[in-house]
């Protein structure tokens, strides 16, 4: 499954991790996501939602409109924040503070947008009829499938890292228009992505949520039981989809084209059913046990506490539900893999640092050997030059001293001037 604000460099490739230790890390990643990060995201969204409703009643009824407007402005200006982070915030601490503040503001206004669309749909009586809700939910889902945008139903519910500017500030739009090439088309693309695709996704979530309210022990008396059952169904489906990942990877390697797309989108729909049940279950438990709807203090505490937990895990970027992704866009088996990389990223970073240290040590050894070889070669050259000089001196032609006396009996010429001539 595609992760929002995907940063390709930070995502571990499947061939980079092997052995028993990565398998254990995969399990830890999934448990961390499903038991800590996902509940923290739900708590932040629920507390912010109820906090916005209470402020709307007590302060101003224009708060949702202001939130939607600010959310749209943030959606059309991510490159400015990215340029600031890349060029002016070289220090890690400054980047961390700026990115966390940016994520917090973006996530808060994003909840306002969801709240506004949700409540706007509730204002129409036709949206309260089960038959129409079922029809509209199926119709919108089929539309997203035809447009290859069904992945956006679950694209915003994975673990997103906070440490990379590409993950925090950049995300795709519907038609992937670039700001530098055509600013007008980029704004139109952002409008379509936020108000059309984003609204369709919210309506599918609302329709599925309402259907669950009508089918799982409906009524006020069984509302808490409905939440527990929904939570159990959600976790069961999510654990099952996680266990089936190996089988799904084998299956999508066997098919191509539209068959592969149907298999992947079926897996996405099943995962969506699990995700929305978990969200609904946790949300109902918060309303029943913490009384978020009627307590402003509880909303504020859980709002900041949940965000602080995500900051500690360096995963507050998970809160940003934005961007428009394409079904089966990822290469290979990544299309059916949960985007819950946490411990694997730390393990990968540790392995990279270890590899770099070993590579530097090997490089230094090679350089030292080359230096020694160069020194030896220079010494040999020096020795050779001295030898050549001595050889040249020793092999210089010495003039022969020929004796004026007659030759000896054996016809030899005496070349030794120290010897006496023959008599």
PDB file of C-alpha atoms in Angstrom, residues 130 209-227 229 280 284:
ATOM      1  CA  UNK A 130     -29.411   3.342   4.450  1.00  0.00           C
ATOM      2  CA  UNK A 209     -19.128   4.313   8.888  1.00  0.00           C
ATOM      3  CA  UNK A 210     -22.892   4.843   8.712  1.00  0.00           C
ATOM      4  CA  UNK A 211     -23.408   1.314   7.381  1.00  0.00           C
ATOM      5  CA  UNK A 212     -21.453  -0.052  10.320  1.00  0.00           C
ATOM      6  CA  UNK A 213     -23.609   2.008  12.687  1.00  0.00           C
ATOM      7  CA  UNK A 214     -26.715   0.455  11.140  1.00  0.00           C
ATOM      8  CA  UNK A 215     -25.481  -3.145  11.059  1.00  0.00           C
ATOM      9  CA  UNK A 216     -23.361  -3.709  14.206  1.00  0.00           C
ATOM     10  CA  UNK A 217     -25.744  -3.548  17.173  1.00  0.00           C
ATOM     11  CA  UNK A 218     -27.434  -0.244  16.292  1.00  0.00           C
ATOM     12  CA  UNK A 219     -28.942   1.840  19.076  1.00  0.00           C
ATOM     13  CA  UNK A 220     -27.786   3.860  22.047  1.00  0.00           C
ATOM     14  CA  UNK A 221     -28.057   1.022  24.533  1.00  0.00           C
ATOM     15  CA  UNK A 222     -25.674  -1.216  22.580  1.00  0.00           C
ATOM     16  CA  UNK A 223     -23.410   1.571  21.333  1.00  0.00           C
ATOM     17  CA  UNK A 224     -20.479   0.600  23.543  1.00  0.00           C
ATOM     18  CA  UNK A 225     -20.828  -3.083  22.616  1.00  0.00           C
ATOM     19  CA  UNK A 226     -20.896  -2.054  18.972  1.00  0.00           C
ATOM     20  CA  UNK A 227     -17.594  -0.246  19.471  1.00  0.00           C
ATOM     21  CA  UNK A 229     -17.165  -5.586  18.306  1.00  0.00           C
ATOM     22  CA  UNK A 280     -14.742   3.372  14.614  1.00  0.00           C
ATOM     23  CA  UNK A 284     -16.630   4.907  20.225  1.00  0.00           C
TER      24      UNK A 284
END
